[in-house]
């Protein structure tokens, strides 16, 4: 857990309920009304998806909903921004996978 | 200058500065054409990150080029939407 439990300005962080959610099959704990990106970061997960074509790992970047780098699949709804979605009870989150690029390979082979 | 070749200008499509420079110099193209050739600016973020650097690269490579007939601008929808929200029948 890498949360700041006792922030000099924001104060203590111990009166919030823990909410279980699953990410890629494993269950993790998040605090109440915490975003998916923050909850995963607190659990030590920084790679939210991999690039659809080249597979390079990607994670949270702007954290305010512009860059779309943190898009994950939440309850079968794809391309949901993890940095803007609040964790709910028993949320099922899957990370982004690499997509096949069949046509591009064919073009390159010609 | 060669150490900058690997700088990724377009994060969504992973187009590096080197690719953009060579394409711009080889084809002497406008910002829109370089977008079409290298896909820089066509990514999921809608060109937010690399639209301005693309214009700068073109101004740098071709100082005299005009803005071109169709400038690089945000295209609707400005946020990604699923087909469901656009066309779902929920009557």
PDB file of C-alpha atoms in Angstrom:
ATOM      1  CA  UNK A   1       0.000   0.000   0.000  1.00  0.00           C
ATOM      2  CA  UNK A   2       1.683   3.225  -1.034  1.00  0.00           C
ATOM      3  CA  UNK A   3      -0.997   5.718   0.118  1.00  0.00           C
ATOM      4  CA  UNK A   4      -0.092   8.775   2.166  1.00  0.00           C
ATOM      5  CA  UNK A   5      -2.034   7.926   5.301  1.00  0.00           C
ATOM      6  CA  UNK A   6      -1.267  11.122   7.229  1.00  0.00           C
ATOM      7  CA  UNK A   7      -0.958  14.102   4.899  1.00  0.00           C
ATOM      8  CA  UNK A   8       0.169  17.378   6.574  1.00  0.00           C
ATOM      9  CA  UNK A   9      -2.530  19.355   4.728  1.00  0.00           C
ATOM     10  CA  UNK A  10      -5.156  16.828   3.625  1.00  0.00           C
ATOM     11  CA  UNK A  11      -5.137  15.169   7.017  1.00  0.00           C
ATOM     12  CA  UNK A  12      -5.652  11.544   7.995  1.00  0.00           C
ATOM     13  CA  UNK A  13      -6.914   8.897   5.588  1.00  0.00           C
ATOM     14  CA  UNK A  14      -8.151   6.119   7.862  1.00  0.00           C
ATOM     15  CA  UNK A  15     -11.914   6.582   8.053  1.00  0.00           C
ATOM     16  CA  UNK A  16     -12.730   5.458   4.503  1.00  0.00           C
ATOM     17  CA  UNK A  17     -14.384   2.105   3.709  1.00  0.00           C
ATOM     18  CA  UNK A  18     -12.399  -0.473   1.719  1.00  0.00           C
ATOM     19  CA  UNK A  19     -14.043  -1.572  -1.539  1.00  0.00           C
ATOM     20  CA  UNK A  20     -12.994  -4.802  -3.304  1.00  0.00           C
ATOM     21  CA  UNK A  21     -12.637  -4.772  -7.106  1.00  0.00           C
ATOM     22  CA  UNK A  22     -10.938  -7.079  -9.580  1.00  0.00           C
ATOM     23  CA  UNK A  23      -8.302  -6.122 -12.111  1.00  0.00           C
ATOM     24  CA  UNK A  24      -7.368  -8.781 -14.683  1.00  0.00           C
ATOM     25  CA  UNK A  25      -8.725 -11.524 -12.476  1.00  0.00           C
ATOM     26  CA  UNK A  26      -7.029 -10.553  -9.230  1.00  0.00           C
ATOM     27  CA  UNK A  27      -8.913  -8.810  -6.429  1.00  0.00           C
ATOM     28  CA  UNK A  28      -7.639  -5.604  -4.917  1.00  0.00           C
ATOM     29  CA  UNK A  29      -8.812  -3.174  -2.245  1.00  0.00           C
ATOM     30  CA  UNK A  30      -9.682   0.456  -2.956  1.00  0.00           C
ATOM     31  CA  UNK A  31     -10.861   3.150  -0.623  1.00  0.00           C
ATOM     32  CA  UNK A  32     -14.293   4.674  -0.967  1.00  0.00           C
ATOM     33  CA  UNK A  33     -14.758   7.173  -3.856  1.00  0.00           C
ATOM     34  CA  UNK A  34     -11.225   6.691  -5.092  1.00  0.00           C
ATOM     35  CA  UNK A  35     -10.549   6.591  -8.849  1.00  0.00           C
ATOM     36  CA  UNK A  36      -9.568   3.334 -10.529  1.00  0.00           C
ATOM     37  CA  UNK A  37      -6.186   4.818 -11.496  1.00  0.00           C
ATOM     38  CA  UNK A  38      -5.445   5.860  -7.889  1.00  0.00           C
ATOM     39  CA  UNK A  39      -6.603   2.534  -6.478  1.00  0.00           C
ATOM     40  CA  UNK A  40      -4.434   0.554  -8.900  1.00  0.00           C
ATOM     41  CA  UNK A  41      -1.485   2.851  -8.253  1.00  0.00           C
ATOM     42  CA  UNK A  42      -1.920   2.334  -4.493  1.00  0.00           C
ATOM     43  CA  UNK A  43      -1.838  -1.407  -5.148  1.00  0.00           C
ATOM     44  CA  UNK A  44       1.392  -0.990  -7.076  1.00  0.00           C
ATOM     45  CA  UNK A  45      -0.048  -1.452 -10.581  1.00  0.00           C
ATOM     46  CA  UNK A  46       1.130   1.168 -13.040  1.00  0.00           C
ATOM     47  CA  UNK A  47       0.591  -0.652 -16.364  1.00  0.00           C
ATOM     48  CA  UNK A  48      -3.097  -0.221 -17.152  1.00  0.00           C
ATOM     49  CA  UNK A  49      -2.862  -1.288 -20.753  1.00  0.00           C
ATOM     50  CA  UNK A  50      -0.412  -2.043 -23.521  1.00  0.00           C
ATOM     51  CA  UNK A  51      -0.240  -0.213 -26.817  1.00  0.00           C
ATOM     52  CA  UNK A  52      -2.700  -1.807 -29.261  1.00  0.00           C
ATOM     53  CA  UNK A  53      -0.100  -2.220 -31.955  1.00  0.00           C
ATOM     54  CA  UNK A  54       3.381  -2.322 -30.516  1.00  0.00           C
ATOM     55  CA  UNK A  55       2.577  -3.637 -27.043  1.00  0.00           C
ATOM     56  CA  UNK A  56       4.545  -1.058 -25.092  1.00  0.00           C
ATOM     57  CA  UNK A  57       3.176  -0.730 -21.541  1.00  0.00           C
ATOM     58  CA  UNK A  58       1.023   2.343 -20.905  1.00  0.00           C
ATOM     59  CA  UNK A  59      -0.399   3.829 -17.757  1.00  0.00           C
ATOM     60  CA  UNK A  60      -1.781   6.973 -16.190  1.00  0.00           C
ATOM     61  CA  UNK A  61      -0.350  10.134 -17.765  1.00  0.00           C
ATOM     62  CA  UNK A  62      -2.432  13.287 -17.429  1.00  0.00           C
ATOM     63  CA  UNK A  63      -4.794  11.968 -14.705  1.00  0.00           C
ATOM     64  CA  UNK A  64      -7.443  14.562 -15.676  1.00  0.00           C
ATOM     65  CA  UNK A  65      -9.146  12.772 -18.549  1.00  0.00           C
ATOM     66  CA  UNK A  66      -7.538  14.317 -21.627  1.00  0.00           C
ATOM     67  CA  UNK A  67      -4.781  12.000 -22.795  1.00  0.00           C
ATOM     68  CA  UNK A  68      -6.847   8.767 -22.810  1.00  0.00           C
ATOM     69  CA  UNK A  69      -3.711   6.777 -21.934  1.00  0.00           C
ATOM     70  CA  UNK A  70      -5.424   5.189 -18.896  1.00  0.00           C
ATOM     71  CA  UNK A  71      -8.342   3.650 -20.809  1.00  0.00           C
ATOM     72  CA  UNK A  72      -9.404   0.262 -19.402  1.00  0.00           C
ATOM     73  CA  UNK A  73     -12.434  -2.004 -19.816  1.00  0.00           C
ATOM     74  CA  UNK A  74     -14.809  -1.678 -16.848  1.00  0.00           C
ATOM     75  CA  UNK A  75     -17.681  -4.176 -16.556  1.00  0.00           C
ATOM     76  CA  UNK A  76     -17.404  -4.987 -20.270  1.00  0.00           C
ATOM     77  CA  UNK A  77     -17.563  -1.321 -21.213  1.00  0.00           C
ATOM     78  CA  UNK A  78     -14.406  -0.663 -23.202  1.00  0.00           C
ATOM     79  CA  UNK A  79     -12.320   2.533 -23.310  1.00  0.00           C
ATOM     80  CA  UNK A  80     -13.359   3.831 -19.928  1.00  0.00           C
ATOM     81  CA  UNK A  81     -10.931   6.403 -18.490  1.00  0.00           C
ATOM     82  CA  UNK A  82      -9.494   4.953 -15.285  1.00  0.00           C
ATOM     83  CA  UNK A  83      -8.435   8.373 -14.013  1.00  0.00           C
ATOM     84  CA  UNK A  84     -12.052   9.620 -14.039  1.00  0.00           C
ATOM     85  CA  UNK A  85     -14.016   6.554 -12.962  1.00  0.00           C
ATOM     86  CA  UNK A  86     -14.662   6.019  -9.255  1.00  0.00           C
ATOM     87  CA  UNK A  87     -14.259   2.471  -7.964  1.00  0.00           C
ATOM     88  CA  UNK A  88     -17.551   0.772  -7.146  1.00  0.00           C
ATOM     89  CA  UNK A  89     -18.301  -2.472  -5.310  1.00  0.00           C
ATOM     90  CA  UNK A  90     -17.112  -5.590  -7.224  1.00  0.00           C
ATOM     91  CA  UNK A  91     -16.054  -3.713 -10.341  1.00  0.00           C
ATOM     92  CA  UNK A  92     -14.513  -5.984 -13.007  1.00  0.00           C
ATOM     93  CA  UNK A  93     -11.657  -4.195 -14.776  1.00  0.00           C
ATOM     94  CA  UNK A  94      -9.560  -5.591 -17.606  1.00  0.00           C
ATOM     95  CA  UNK A  95      -6.416  -3.999 -18.965  1.00  0.00           C
ATOM     96  CA  UNK A  96      -6.057  -3.097 -22.624  1.00  0.00           C
ATOM     97  CA  UNK A  97      -4.722  -5.858 -24.853  1.00  0.00           C
ATOM     98  CA  UNK A  98      -2.699  -5.803 -28.045  1.00  0.00           C
ATOM     99  CA  UNK A  99      -4.765  -6.053 -31.247  1.00  0.00           C
ATOM    100  CA  UNK A 100      -3.692  -8.083 -34.287  1.00  0.00           C
ATOM    101  CA  UNK A 101      -2.642  -5.980 -37.294  1.00  0.00           C
ATOM    102  CA  UNK A 102      -3.236  -8.481 -40.059  1.00  0.00           C
ATOM    103  CA  UNK A 103      -3.743  -6.028 -42.922  1.00  0.00           C
ATOM    104  CA  UNK A 104      -0.622  -4.059 -42.059  1.00  0.00           C
ATOM    105  CA  UNK A 105       1.468  -7.242 -42.049  1.00  0.00           C
ATOM    106  CA  UNK A 106       0.043  -8.257 -45.447  1.00  0.00           C
ATOM    107  CA  UNK A 107       0.858  -4.852 -46.909  1.00  0.00           C
ATOM    108  CA  UNK A 108       4.386  -5.052 -45.571  1.00  0.00           C
ATOM    109  CA  UNK A 109       4.938  -8.486 -47.065  1.00  0.00           C
ATOM    110  CA  UNK A 110       4.012  -7.376 -50.536  1.00  0.00           C
TER     111      UNK A 110
ATOM    112  CA  UNK B   1      20.393  16.354 -33.894  1.00  0.00           C
ATOM    113  CA  UNK B   2      20.513  12.576 -34.173  1.00  0.00           C
ATOM    114  CA  UNK B   3      19.891  11.998 -30.463  1.00  0.00           C
ATOM    115  CA  UNK B   4      16.409  13.496 -30.988  1.00  0.00           C
ATOM    116  CA  UNK B   5      15.445  10.915 -33.616  1.00  0.00           C
ATOM    117  CA  UNK B   6      13.853   8.644 -31.056  1.00  0.00           C
ATOM    118  CA  UNK B   7      11.681  11.271 -29.376  1.00  0.00           C
ATOM    119  CA  UNK B   8       8.076  10.091 -29.637  1.00  0.00           C
ATOM    120  CA  UNK B   9       6.024  13.043 -30.853  1.00  0.00           C
ATOM    121  CA  UNK B  10       2.704  11.282 -31.265  1.00  0.00           C
ATOM    122  CA  UNK B  11       2.155   9.146 -28.165  1.00  0.00           C
ATOM    123  CA  UNK B  12      -0.999   7.415 -29.352  1.00  0.00           C
ATOM    124  CA  UNK B  13       0.427   6.198 -32.651  1.00  0.00           C
ATOM    125  CA  UNK B  14       4.080   6.075 -31.545  1.00  0.00           C
ATOM    126  CA  UNK B  15       5.410   8.242 -34.346  1.00  0.00           C
ATOM    127  CA  UNK B  16       8.921   9.460 -33.590  1.00  0.00           C
ATOM    128  CA  UNK B  17      10.499  12.800 -34.396  1.00  0.00           C
ATOM    129  CA  UNK B  18      12.910  11.090 -36.792  1.00  0.00           C
ATOM    130  CA  UNK B  19      10.089   9.580 -38.852  1.00  0.00           C
ATOM    131  CA  UNK B  20       8.307  12.919 -39.002  1.00  0.00           C
ATOM    132  CA  UNK B  21      11.422  14.808 -40.077  1.00  0.00           C
ATOM    133  CA  UNK B  22      12.343  12.346 -42.833  1.00  0.00           C
ATOM    134  CA  UNK B  23       8.761  12.210 -44.121  1.00  0.00           C
ATOM    135  CA  UNK B  24       8.470  16.001 -44.080  1.00  0.00           C
ATOM    136  CA  UNK B  25      11.807  16.509 -45.838  1.00  0.00           C
ATOM    137  CA  UNK B  26      11.286  13.730 -48.356  1.00  0.00           C
ATOM    138  CA  UNK B  27       7.774  14.713 -49.422  1.00  0.00           C
ATOM    139  CA  UNK B  28       7.876  18.457 -48.615  1.00  0.00           C
ATOM    140  CA  UNK B  29       4.332  18.099 -47.335  1.00  0.00           C
ATOM    141  CA  UNK B  30       1.898  20.203 -45.311  1.00  0.00           C
ATOM    142  CA  UNK B  31       0.927  19.308 -41.734  1.00  0.00           C
ATOM    143  CA  UNK B  32      -2.222  17.569 -42.966  1.00  0.00           C
ATOM    144  CA  UNK B  33      -0.286  15.456 -45.443  1.00  0.00           C
ATOM    145  CA  UNK B  34       2.251  14.377 -42.832  1.00  0.00           C
ATOM    146  CA  UNK B  35      -0.664  13.364 -40.635  1.00  0.00           C
ATOM    147  CA  UNK B  36      -2.029  11.229 -43.471  1.00  0.00           C
ATOM    148  CA  UNK B  37       1.380   9.732 -44.235  1.00  0.00           C
ATOM    149  CA  UNK B  38       2.526   8.871 -40.711  1.00  0.00           C
ATOM    150  CA  UNK B  39      -0.767   8.711 -38.767  1.00  0.00           C
ATOM    151  CA  UNK B  40       0.675  11.214 -36.269  1.00  0.00           C
ATOM    152  CA  UNK B  41      -2.351  13.065 -34.923  1.00  0.00           C
ATOM    153  CA  UNK B  42      -4.828  10.313 -35.729  1.00  0.00           C
ATOM    154  CA  UNK B  43      -4.567   8.591 -32.400  1.00  0.00           C
ATOM    155  CA  UNK B  44      -7.072   8.056 -29.634  1.00  0.00           C
ATOM    156  CA  UNK B  45      -6.434  11.431 -28.014  1.00  0.00           C
ATOM    157  CA  UNK B  46      -7.582  13.201 -31.169  1.00  0.00           C
ATOM    158  CA  UNK B  47      -4.283  14.900 -31.893  1.00  0.00           C
ATOM    159  CA  UNK B  48      -4.316  16.905 -28.668  1.00  0.00           C
ATOM    160  CA  UNK B  49      -0.711  16.186 -27.806  1.00  0.00           C
ATOM    161  CA  UNK B  50       0.983  16.262 -31.166  1.00  0.00           C
ATOM    162  CA  UNK B  51      -1.047  18.703 -33.246  1.00  0.00           C
ATOM    163  CA  UNK B  52       1.066  21.689 -32.245  1.00  0.00           C
ATOM    164  CA  UNK B  53       4.454  19.936 -32.574  1.00  0.00           C
ATOM    165  CA  UNK B  54       3.380  18.693 -36.019  1.00  0.00           C
ATOM    166  CA  UNK B  55       2.753  22.263 -37.154  1.00  0.00           C
ATOM    167  CA  UNK B  56       6.083  23.351 -35.652  1.00  0.00           C
ATOM    168  CA  UNK B  57       7.948  20.575 -37.492  1.00  0.00           C
ATOM    169  CA  UNK B  58       6.399  21.610 -40.784  1.00  0.00           C
ATOM    170  CA  UNK B  59       7.180  25.280 -40.185  1.00  0.00           C
ATOM    171  CA  UNK B  60      10.734  24.245 -39.329  1.00  0.00           C
ATOM    172  CA  UNK B  61      11.211  22.028 -42.412  1.00  0.00           C
ATOM    173  CA  UNK B  62       9.390  24.241 -44.906  1.00  0.00           C
ATOM    174  CA  UNK B  63       9.592  27.817 -43.664  1.00  0.00           C
ATOM    175  CA  UNK B  64       7.715  29.269 -46.627  1.00  0.00           C
ATOM    176  CA  UNK B  65       4.819  26.815 -46.724  1.00  0.00           C
ATOM    177  CA  UNK B  66       1.380  28.386 -46.232  1.00  0.00           C
ATOM    178  CA  UNK B  67      -1.052  27.029 -43.645  1.00  0.00           C
ATOM    179  CA  UNK B  68      -2.332  24.655 -46.351  1.00  0.00           C
ATOM    180  CA  UNK B  69      -5.906  24.416 -47.442  1.00  0.00           C
ATOM    181  CA  UNK B  70      -7.163  22.286 -44.530  1.00  0.00           C
ATOM    182  CA  UNK B  71      -5.368  23.049 -41.230  1.00  0.00           C
ATOM    183  CA  UNK B  72      -5.046  20.374 -38.557  1.00  0.00           C
ATOM    184  CA  UNK B  73      -7.972  20.931 -36.202  1.00  0.00           C
ATOM    185  CA  UNK B  74     -10.147  19.000 -33.793  1.00  0.00           C
ATOM    186  CA  UNK B  75     -12.659  16.835 -35.583  1.00  0.00           C
ATOM    187  CA  UNK B  76     -15.986  15.866 -34.031  1.00  0.00           C
ATOM    188  CA  UNK B  77     -16.607  13.894 -31.905  1.00  0.00           C
ATOM    189  CA  UNK B  78     -14.141  15.698 -29.694  1.00  0.00           C
ATOM    190  CA  UNK B  79     -14.396  12.915 -27.103  1.00  0.00           C
ATOM    191  CA  UNK B  80     -14.382   9.243 -28.135  1.00  0.00           C
ATOM    192  CA  UNK B  81     -17.966   7.917 -28.124  1.00  0.00           C
ATOM    193  CA  UNK B  82     -19.162   4.350 -28.497  1.00  0.00           C
ATOM    194  CA  UNK B  83     -21.489   3.379 -31.336  1.00  0.00           C
ATOM    195  CA  UNK B  84     -24.096   2.684 -28.654  1.00  0.00           C
ATOM    196  CA  UNK B  85     -24.270   6.226 -27.445  1.00  0.00           C
ATOM    197  CA  UNK B  86     -24.436   7.513 -31.025  1.00  0.00           C
ATOM    198  CA  UNK B  87     -26.834   5.155 -32.698  1.00  0.00           C
ATOM    199  CA  UNK B  88     -28.491   2.898 -30.152  1.00  0.00           C
ATOM    200  CA  UNK B  89     -32.251   2.451 -30.569  1.00  0.00           C
ATOM    201  CA  UNK B  90     -33.730   2.877 -27.093  1.00  0.00           C
ATOM    202  CA  UNK B  91     -37.336   3.676 -27.835  1.00  0.00           C
TER     203      UNK B  91
END
